[in-house]
Coordinates of C-alpha atoms and ligand atoms in Angstrom, one line a residue:
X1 CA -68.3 21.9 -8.0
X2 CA -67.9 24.6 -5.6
X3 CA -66.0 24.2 -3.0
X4 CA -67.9 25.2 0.4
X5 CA -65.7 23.0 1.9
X6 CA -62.9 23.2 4.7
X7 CA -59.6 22.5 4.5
X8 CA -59.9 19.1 6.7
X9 CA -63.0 18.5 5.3
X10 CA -62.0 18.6 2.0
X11 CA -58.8 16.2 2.7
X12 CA -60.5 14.2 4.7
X13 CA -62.9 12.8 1.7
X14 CA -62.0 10.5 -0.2
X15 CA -59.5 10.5 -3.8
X16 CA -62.9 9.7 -5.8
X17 CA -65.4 11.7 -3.7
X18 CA -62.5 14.8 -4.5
X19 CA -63.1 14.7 -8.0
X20 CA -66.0 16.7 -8.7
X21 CA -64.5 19.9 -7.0
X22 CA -61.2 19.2 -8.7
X23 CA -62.8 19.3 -12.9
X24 CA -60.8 20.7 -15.2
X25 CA -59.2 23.3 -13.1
X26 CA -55.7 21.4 -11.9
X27 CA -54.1 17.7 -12.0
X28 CA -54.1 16.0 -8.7
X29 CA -54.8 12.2 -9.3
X30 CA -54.5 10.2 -12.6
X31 CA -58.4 9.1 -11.8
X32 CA -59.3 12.4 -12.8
X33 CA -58.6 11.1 -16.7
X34 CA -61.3 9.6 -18.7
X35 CA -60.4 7.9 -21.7
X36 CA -61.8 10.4 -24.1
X37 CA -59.8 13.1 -22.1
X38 CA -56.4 10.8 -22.4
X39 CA -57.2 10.1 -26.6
X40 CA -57.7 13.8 -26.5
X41 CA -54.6 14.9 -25.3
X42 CA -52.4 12.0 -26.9
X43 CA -53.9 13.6 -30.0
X44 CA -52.9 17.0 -29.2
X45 CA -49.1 16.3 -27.5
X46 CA -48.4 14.7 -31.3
X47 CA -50.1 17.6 -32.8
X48 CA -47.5 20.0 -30.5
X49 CA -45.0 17.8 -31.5
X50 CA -45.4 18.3 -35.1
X51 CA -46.6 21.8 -35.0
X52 CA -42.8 22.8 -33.6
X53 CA -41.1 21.6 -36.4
X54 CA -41.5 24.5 -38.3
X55 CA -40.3 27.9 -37.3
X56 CA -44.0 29.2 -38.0
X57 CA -45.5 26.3 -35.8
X58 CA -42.9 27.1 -33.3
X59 CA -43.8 30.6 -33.2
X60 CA -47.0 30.7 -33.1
X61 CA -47.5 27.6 -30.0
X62 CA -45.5 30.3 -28.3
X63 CA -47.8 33.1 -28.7
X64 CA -50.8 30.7 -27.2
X65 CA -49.9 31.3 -23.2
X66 CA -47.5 34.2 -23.4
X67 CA -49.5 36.6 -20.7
X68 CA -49.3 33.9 -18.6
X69 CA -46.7 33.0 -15.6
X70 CA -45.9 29.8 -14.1
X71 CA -44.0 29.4 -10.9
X72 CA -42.5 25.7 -10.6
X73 CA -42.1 24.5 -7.2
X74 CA -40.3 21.6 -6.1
X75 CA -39.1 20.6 -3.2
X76 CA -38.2 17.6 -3.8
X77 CA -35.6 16.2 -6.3
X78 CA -36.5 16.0 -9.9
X79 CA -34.7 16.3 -13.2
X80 CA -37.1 15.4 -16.2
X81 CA -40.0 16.5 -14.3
X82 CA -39.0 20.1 -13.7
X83 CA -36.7 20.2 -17.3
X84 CA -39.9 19.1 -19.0
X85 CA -42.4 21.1 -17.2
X86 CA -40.0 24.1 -18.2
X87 CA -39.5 23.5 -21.7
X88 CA -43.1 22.9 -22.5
X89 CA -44.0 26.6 -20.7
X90 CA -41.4 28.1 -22.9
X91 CA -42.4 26.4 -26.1
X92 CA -46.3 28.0 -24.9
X93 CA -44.7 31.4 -24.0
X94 CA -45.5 31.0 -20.5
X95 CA -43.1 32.9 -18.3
X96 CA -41.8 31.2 -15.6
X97 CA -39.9 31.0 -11.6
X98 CA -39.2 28.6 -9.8
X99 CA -38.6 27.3 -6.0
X100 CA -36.9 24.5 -5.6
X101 CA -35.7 24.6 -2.3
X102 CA -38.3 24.6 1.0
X103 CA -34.6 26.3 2.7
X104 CA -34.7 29.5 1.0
X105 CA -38.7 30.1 0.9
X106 CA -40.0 31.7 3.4
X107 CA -41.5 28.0 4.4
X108 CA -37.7 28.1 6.9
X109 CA -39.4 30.9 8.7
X110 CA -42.3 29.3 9.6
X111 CA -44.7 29.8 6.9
X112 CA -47.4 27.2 6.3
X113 CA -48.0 25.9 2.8
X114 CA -51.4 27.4 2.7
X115 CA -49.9 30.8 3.3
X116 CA -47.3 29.9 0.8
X117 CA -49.4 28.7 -1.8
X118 CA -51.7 32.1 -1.2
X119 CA -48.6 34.1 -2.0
X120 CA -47.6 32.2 -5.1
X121 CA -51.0 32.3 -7.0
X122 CA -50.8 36.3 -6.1
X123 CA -48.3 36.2 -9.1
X124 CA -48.4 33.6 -11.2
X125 CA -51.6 31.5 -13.2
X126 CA -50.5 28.1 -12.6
X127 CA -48.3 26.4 -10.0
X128 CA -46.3 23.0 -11.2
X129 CA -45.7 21.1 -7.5
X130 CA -43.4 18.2 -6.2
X131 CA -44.0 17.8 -2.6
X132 CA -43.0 14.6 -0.2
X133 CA -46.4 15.4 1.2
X134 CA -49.2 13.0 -0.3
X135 CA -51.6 15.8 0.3
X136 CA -50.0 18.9 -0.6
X137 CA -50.9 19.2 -4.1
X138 CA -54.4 18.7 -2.5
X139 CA -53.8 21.1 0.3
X140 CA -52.6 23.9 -2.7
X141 CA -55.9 23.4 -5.1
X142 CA -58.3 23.9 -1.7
X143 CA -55.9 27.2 -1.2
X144 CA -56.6 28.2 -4.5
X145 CA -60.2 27.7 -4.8
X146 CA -60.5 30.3 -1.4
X147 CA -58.2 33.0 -3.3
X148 CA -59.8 36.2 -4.6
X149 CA -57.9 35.6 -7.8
X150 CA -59.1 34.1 -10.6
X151 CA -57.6 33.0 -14.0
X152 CA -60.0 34.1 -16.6
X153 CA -59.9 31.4 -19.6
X154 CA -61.0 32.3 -23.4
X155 CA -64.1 30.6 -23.0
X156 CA -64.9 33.3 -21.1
X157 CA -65.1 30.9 -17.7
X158 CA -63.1 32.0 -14.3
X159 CA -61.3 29.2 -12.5
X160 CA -58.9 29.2 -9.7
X161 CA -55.1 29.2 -10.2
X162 CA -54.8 25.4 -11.4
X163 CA -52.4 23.4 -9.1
X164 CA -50.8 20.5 -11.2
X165 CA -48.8 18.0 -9.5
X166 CA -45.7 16.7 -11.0
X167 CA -45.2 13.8 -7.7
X168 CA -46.9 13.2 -4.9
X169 CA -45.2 12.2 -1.5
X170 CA -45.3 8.2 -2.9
X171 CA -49.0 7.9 -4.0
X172 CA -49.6 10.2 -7.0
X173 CA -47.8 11.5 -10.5
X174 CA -50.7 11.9 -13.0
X175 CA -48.7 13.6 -15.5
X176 CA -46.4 10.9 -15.6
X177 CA -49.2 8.3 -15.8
X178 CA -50.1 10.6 -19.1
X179 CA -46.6 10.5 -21.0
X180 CA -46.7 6.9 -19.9
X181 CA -50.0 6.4 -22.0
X182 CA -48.9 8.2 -24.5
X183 CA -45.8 6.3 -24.8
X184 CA -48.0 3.5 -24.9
X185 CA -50.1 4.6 -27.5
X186 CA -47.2 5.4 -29.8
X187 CA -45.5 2.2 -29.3
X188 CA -47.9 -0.2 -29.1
X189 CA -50.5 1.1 -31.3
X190 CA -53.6 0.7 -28.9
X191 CA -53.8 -0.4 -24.9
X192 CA -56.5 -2.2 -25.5
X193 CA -56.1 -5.9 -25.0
X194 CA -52.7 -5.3 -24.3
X195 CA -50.4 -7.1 -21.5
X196 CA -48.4 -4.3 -19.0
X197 CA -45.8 -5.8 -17.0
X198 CA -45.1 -3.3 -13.6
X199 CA -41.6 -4.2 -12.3
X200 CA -39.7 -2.9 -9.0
X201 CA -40.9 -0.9 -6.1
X202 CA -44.8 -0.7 -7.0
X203 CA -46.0 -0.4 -3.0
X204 CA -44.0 3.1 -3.4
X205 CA -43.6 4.0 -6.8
X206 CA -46.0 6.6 -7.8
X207 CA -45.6 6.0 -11.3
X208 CA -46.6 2.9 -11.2
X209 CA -50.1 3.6 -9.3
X210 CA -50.8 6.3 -11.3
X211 CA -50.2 4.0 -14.5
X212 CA -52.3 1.4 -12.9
X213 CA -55.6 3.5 -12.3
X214 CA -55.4 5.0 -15.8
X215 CA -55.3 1.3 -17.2
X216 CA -59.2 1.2 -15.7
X217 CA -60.1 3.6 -18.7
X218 CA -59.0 0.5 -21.5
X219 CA -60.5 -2.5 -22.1
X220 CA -59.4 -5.8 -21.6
X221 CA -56.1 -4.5 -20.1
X222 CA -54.2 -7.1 -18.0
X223 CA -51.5 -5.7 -15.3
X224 CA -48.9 -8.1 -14.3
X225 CA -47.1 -7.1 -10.6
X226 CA -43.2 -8.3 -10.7
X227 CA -42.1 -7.3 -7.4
X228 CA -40.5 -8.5 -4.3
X229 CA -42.9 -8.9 -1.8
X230 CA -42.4 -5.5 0.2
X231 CA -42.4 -3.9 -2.4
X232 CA -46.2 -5.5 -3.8
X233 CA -48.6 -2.9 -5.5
X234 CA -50.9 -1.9 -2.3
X235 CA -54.4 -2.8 -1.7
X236 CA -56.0 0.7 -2.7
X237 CA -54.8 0.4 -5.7
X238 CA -55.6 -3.3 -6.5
X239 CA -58.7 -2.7 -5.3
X240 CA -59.2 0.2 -7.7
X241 CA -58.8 -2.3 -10.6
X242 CA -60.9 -4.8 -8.8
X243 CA -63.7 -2.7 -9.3
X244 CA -62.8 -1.9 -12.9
X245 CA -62.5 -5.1 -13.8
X246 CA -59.1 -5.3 -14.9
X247 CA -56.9 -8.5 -14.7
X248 CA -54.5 -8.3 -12.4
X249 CA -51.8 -10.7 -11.3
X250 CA -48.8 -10.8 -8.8
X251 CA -45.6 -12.7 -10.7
X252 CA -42.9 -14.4 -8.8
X253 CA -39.9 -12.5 -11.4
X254 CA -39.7 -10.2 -14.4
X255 CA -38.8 -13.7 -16.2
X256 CA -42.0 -15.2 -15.6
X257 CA -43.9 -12.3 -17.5
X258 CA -41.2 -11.6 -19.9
X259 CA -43.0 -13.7 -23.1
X260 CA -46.5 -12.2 -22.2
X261 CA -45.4 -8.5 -21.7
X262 CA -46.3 -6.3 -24.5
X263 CA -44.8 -3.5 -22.1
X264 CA -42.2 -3.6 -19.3
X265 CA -42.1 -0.5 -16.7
X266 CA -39.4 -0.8 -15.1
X267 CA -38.9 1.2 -11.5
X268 CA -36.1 1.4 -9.2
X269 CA -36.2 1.3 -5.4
X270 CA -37.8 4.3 -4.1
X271 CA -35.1 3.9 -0.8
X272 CA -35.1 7.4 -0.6
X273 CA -37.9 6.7 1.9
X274 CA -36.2 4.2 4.0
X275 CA -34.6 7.1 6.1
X276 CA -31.3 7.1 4.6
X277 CA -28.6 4.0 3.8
X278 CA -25.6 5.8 4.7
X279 CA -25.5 7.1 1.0
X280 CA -26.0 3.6 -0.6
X281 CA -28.5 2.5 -2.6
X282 CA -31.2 -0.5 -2.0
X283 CA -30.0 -2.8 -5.0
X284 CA -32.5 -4.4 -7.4
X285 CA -33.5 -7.8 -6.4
X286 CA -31.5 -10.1 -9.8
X287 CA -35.4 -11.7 -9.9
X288 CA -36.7 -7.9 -10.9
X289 CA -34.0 -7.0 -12.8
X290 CA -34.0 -6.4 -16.4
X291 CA -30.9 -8.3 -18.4
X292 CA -30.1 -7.8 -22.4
X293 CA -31.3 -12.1 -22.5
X294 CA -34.5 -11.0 -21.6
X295 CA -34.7 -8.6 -24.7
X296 CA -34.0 -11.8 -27.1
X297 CA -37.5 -12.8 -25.5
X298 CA -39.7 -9.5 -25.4
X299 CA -42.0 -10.1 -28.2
X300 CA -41.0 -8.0 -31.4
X301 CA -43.6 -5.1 -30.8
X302 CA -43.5 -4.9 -27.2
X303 CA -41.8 -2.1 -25.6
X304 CA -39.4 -1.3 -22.0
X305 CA -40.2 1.3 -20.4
X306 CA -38.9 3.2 -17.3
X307 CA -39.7 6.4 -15.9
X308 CA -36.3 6.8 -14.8
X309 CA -34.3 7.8 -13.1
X310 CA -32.4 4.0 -13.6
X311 CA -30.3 2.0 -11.4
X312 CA -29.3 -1.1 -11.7
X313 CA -32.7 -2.7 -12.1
X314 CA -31.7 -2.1 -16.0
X315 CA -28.6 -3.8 -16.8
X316 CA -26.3 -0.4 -18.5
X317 CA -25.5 -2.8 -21.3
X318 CA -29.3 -2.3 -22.9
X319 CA -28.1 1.2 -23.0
X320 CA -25.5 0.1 -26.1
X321 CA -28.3 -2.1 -27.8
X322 CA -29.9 -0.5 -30.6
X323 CA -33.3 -1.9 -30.4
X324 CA -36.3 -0.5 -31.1
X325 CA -38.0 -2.0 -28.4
X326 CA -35.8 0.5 -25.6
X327 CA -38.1 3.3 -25.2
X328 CA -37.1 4.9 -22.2
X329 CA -35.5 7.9 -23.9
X330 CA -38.1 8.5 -26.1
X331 CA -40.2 8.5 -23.4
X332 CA -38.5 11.2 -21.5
X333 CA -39.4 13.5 -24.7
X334 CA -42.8 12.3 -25.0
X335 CA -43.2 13.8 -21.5
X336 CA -42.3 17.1 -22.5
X337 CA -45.2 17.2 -25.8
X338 CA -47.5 16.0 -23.2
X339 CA -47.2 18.3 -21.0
X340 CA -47.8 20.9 -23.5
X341 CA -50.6 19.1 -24.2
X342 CA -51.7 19.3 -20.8
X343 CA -51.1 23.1 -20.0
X344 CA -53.0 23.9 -23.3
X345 CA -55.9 21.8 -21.8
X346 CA -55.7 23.3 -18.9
X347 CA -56.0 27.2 -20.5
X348 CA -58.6 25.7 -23.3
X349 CA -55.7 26.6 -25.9
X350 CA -55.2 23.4 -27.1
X351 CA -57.6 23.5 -30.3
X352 CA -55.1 25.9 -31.8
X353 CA -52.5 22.8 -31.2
X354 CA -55.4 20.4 -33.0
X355 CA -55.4 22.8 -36.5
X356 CA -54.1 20.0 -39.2
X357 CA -53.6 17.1 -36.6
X358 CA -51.3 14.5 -37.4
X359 CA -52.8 10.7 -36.3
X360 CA -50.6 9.4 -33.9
X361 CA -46.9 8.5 -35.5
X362 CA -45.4 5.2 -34.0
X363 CA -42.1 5.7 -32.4
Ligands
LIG401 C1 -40.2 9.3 -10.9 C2 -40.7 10.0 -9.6 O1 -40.2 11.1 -9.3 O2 -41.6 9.5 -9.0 N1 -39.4 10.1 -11.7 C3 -39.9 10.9 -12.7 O3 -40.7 11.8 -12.4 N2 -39.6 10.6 -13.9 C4 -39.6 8.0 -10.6 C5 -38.5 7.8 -9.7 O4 -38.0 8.8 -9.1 O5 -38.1 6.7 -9.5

């Protein structure tokens, strides 16, 4: 849709009423994923995978975005984000900057981030964002969409510079919420009529509510919330699901879920938002934390996830157990072939990633 819309007006409607302007051209909010969309891309992050095992495959994904340049900007902290944002650009040719520091942009002179994100998308055909503002990512599409430029895509359409958010102040990380699926997928075998258990800091752990809307897309999906009270999943969110129809329930510990789990996401306190503990860390409440006895009682095909990064919330022994089941690692890579997946999507590339598509490997 176009947007005829001002900047206030446009943030001030709501996530869902967004969506229409948003379409295919950037990655604000996990709702904006239907499930054909997420079977799509799961198919074509394995087909990326596979395609760079060869030298050839390797060499020609990295001819499919090579006139293009990303800029990566984050401003807050971030390790697998950013590294897997950046590797899947180079594996796609995409040239790359980034800005990782608000300090040494011109945002410490004054500038606003509409007049910063103007100036980006004057050089580069995509902007990656981690912002501690909730609306920023939203803020940057609007700017986009009132730029003279325009990214012309091989299907001959013209769409603003797409603004993808890699985290959201605490509310939003869709692409997460899309390695997560995919993570799924490949270790479960299907989401449907599967049992997710969401452990930690899920009133402020935007991995977690991004995970939870995309579970409205499969059926018969039950969500079980093991968190300390202040830390609950928030109303939005469960309401969200209400309206879905998906099963949700709050638990009392990890332990009480730990036999009906055919996931565990683990999360750690998010305490960087409690204004600063003197350099200490919140710890993990023993009730939410995950112990090597409570592997002996996952079920054999269920998997534990964690978006990391870990704290104690994971006891570091699990880290010396050769199990299967521990998928967090693999999970960190799985990000990196979904985002390829992504970007392709988002430059309407990604059928030259589909050309003798694997079906989705377990593991
Ligand atoms: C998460 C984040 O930044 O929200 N990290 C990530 O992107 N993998 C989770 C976290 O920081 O706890």
């Amino acid at each position: 849709m176009r947007m005829n819309l001002s900047l206030d007006q446009f943030l001030s409607l709501s996530e869902a009423e967004q969506l229409p302007y948003i379409g295919r051209q950037g990655v604000l909010y996990a709702s904006q994923f239907d499930r054909h969309t997420l079977d799509h891309l799961c198919r074509v992050a394995e087909a990326a995978r596979v395609m760079h095992q060869t030298p050839a495959g390797a060499q020609q994904m990295s001819e499919l975005l090579r006139h293009r340049m990303a800029l990566n900007f984050f401003i807050q902290p971030s390790s697998r984000t950013f590294m897997s944002f950046n590797t899947a650009q180079a594996f796609l040719g995409l040239s790359r900057m980034s800005v990782r520091d608000a300090k040494i942009s011109s945002m410490s002179k004054g500038e606003s981030l509409v007049d910063s994100v103007r100036t980006f998308i004057s050089y580069v055909d995509l902007v990656v964002m981690r912002h501690p503002d909730e609306n920023a990512a939203a803020t940057a599409f609007w700017t986009s969409t009132q730029a003279h430029r325009r990214v012309h895509l091989p299907d001959g359409d013209h769409v603003p510079v797409p603004i993808v958010s890699g985290g959201s102040g605490t509310k939003h990380h869709p692409t997460q919420a899309l390695l997560d699926v995919y993570t799924l997928q490949k270790s479960l075998g299907t989401i449907d009529g599967r049992t997710l258990m969401l452990v930690g800091d899920l009133g402020r752990g935007r991995t977690v509510r991004s995970l939870a809307q995309l579970m409205r897309n499969y059926s018969n999906v039950t969500l079980l919330f093991a968190a300390p009270e202040k830390y609950q999943m928030l109303p939005d969110i469960t309401a969200q699901l209400d309206a879905a129809g998906v099963d949700w329930h709050v638990l009392p510990s990890l332990e009480s879920g730990i036999d009906a789990a055919d996931a565990v996401y683990m999360t750690r306190i998010q305490d960087e938002w409690d204004g600063g503990n003197g350099g200490e860390h919140v710890r993990a409440d023993p009730a939410f934390a995950f112990r090597p006895d409570h592997l002996d009682r996952m079920k054999p095909n269920a998997c534990l996830m964690h978006p990391l990064p870990k704290r104690d919330e994971i006891d570091p022994a699990l880290d010396y157990i050769d199990d299967e089941r521990i998928v967090y690692w693999r999970q960190e890579r799985n990000g990196m072939w979904m985002r390829v997946a992504l970007l392709a999507w988002l430059f309407r590339v990604e059928s030259a990633l589909l050309v003798d598509a694997p079906t989705l490997q377990r593991g």
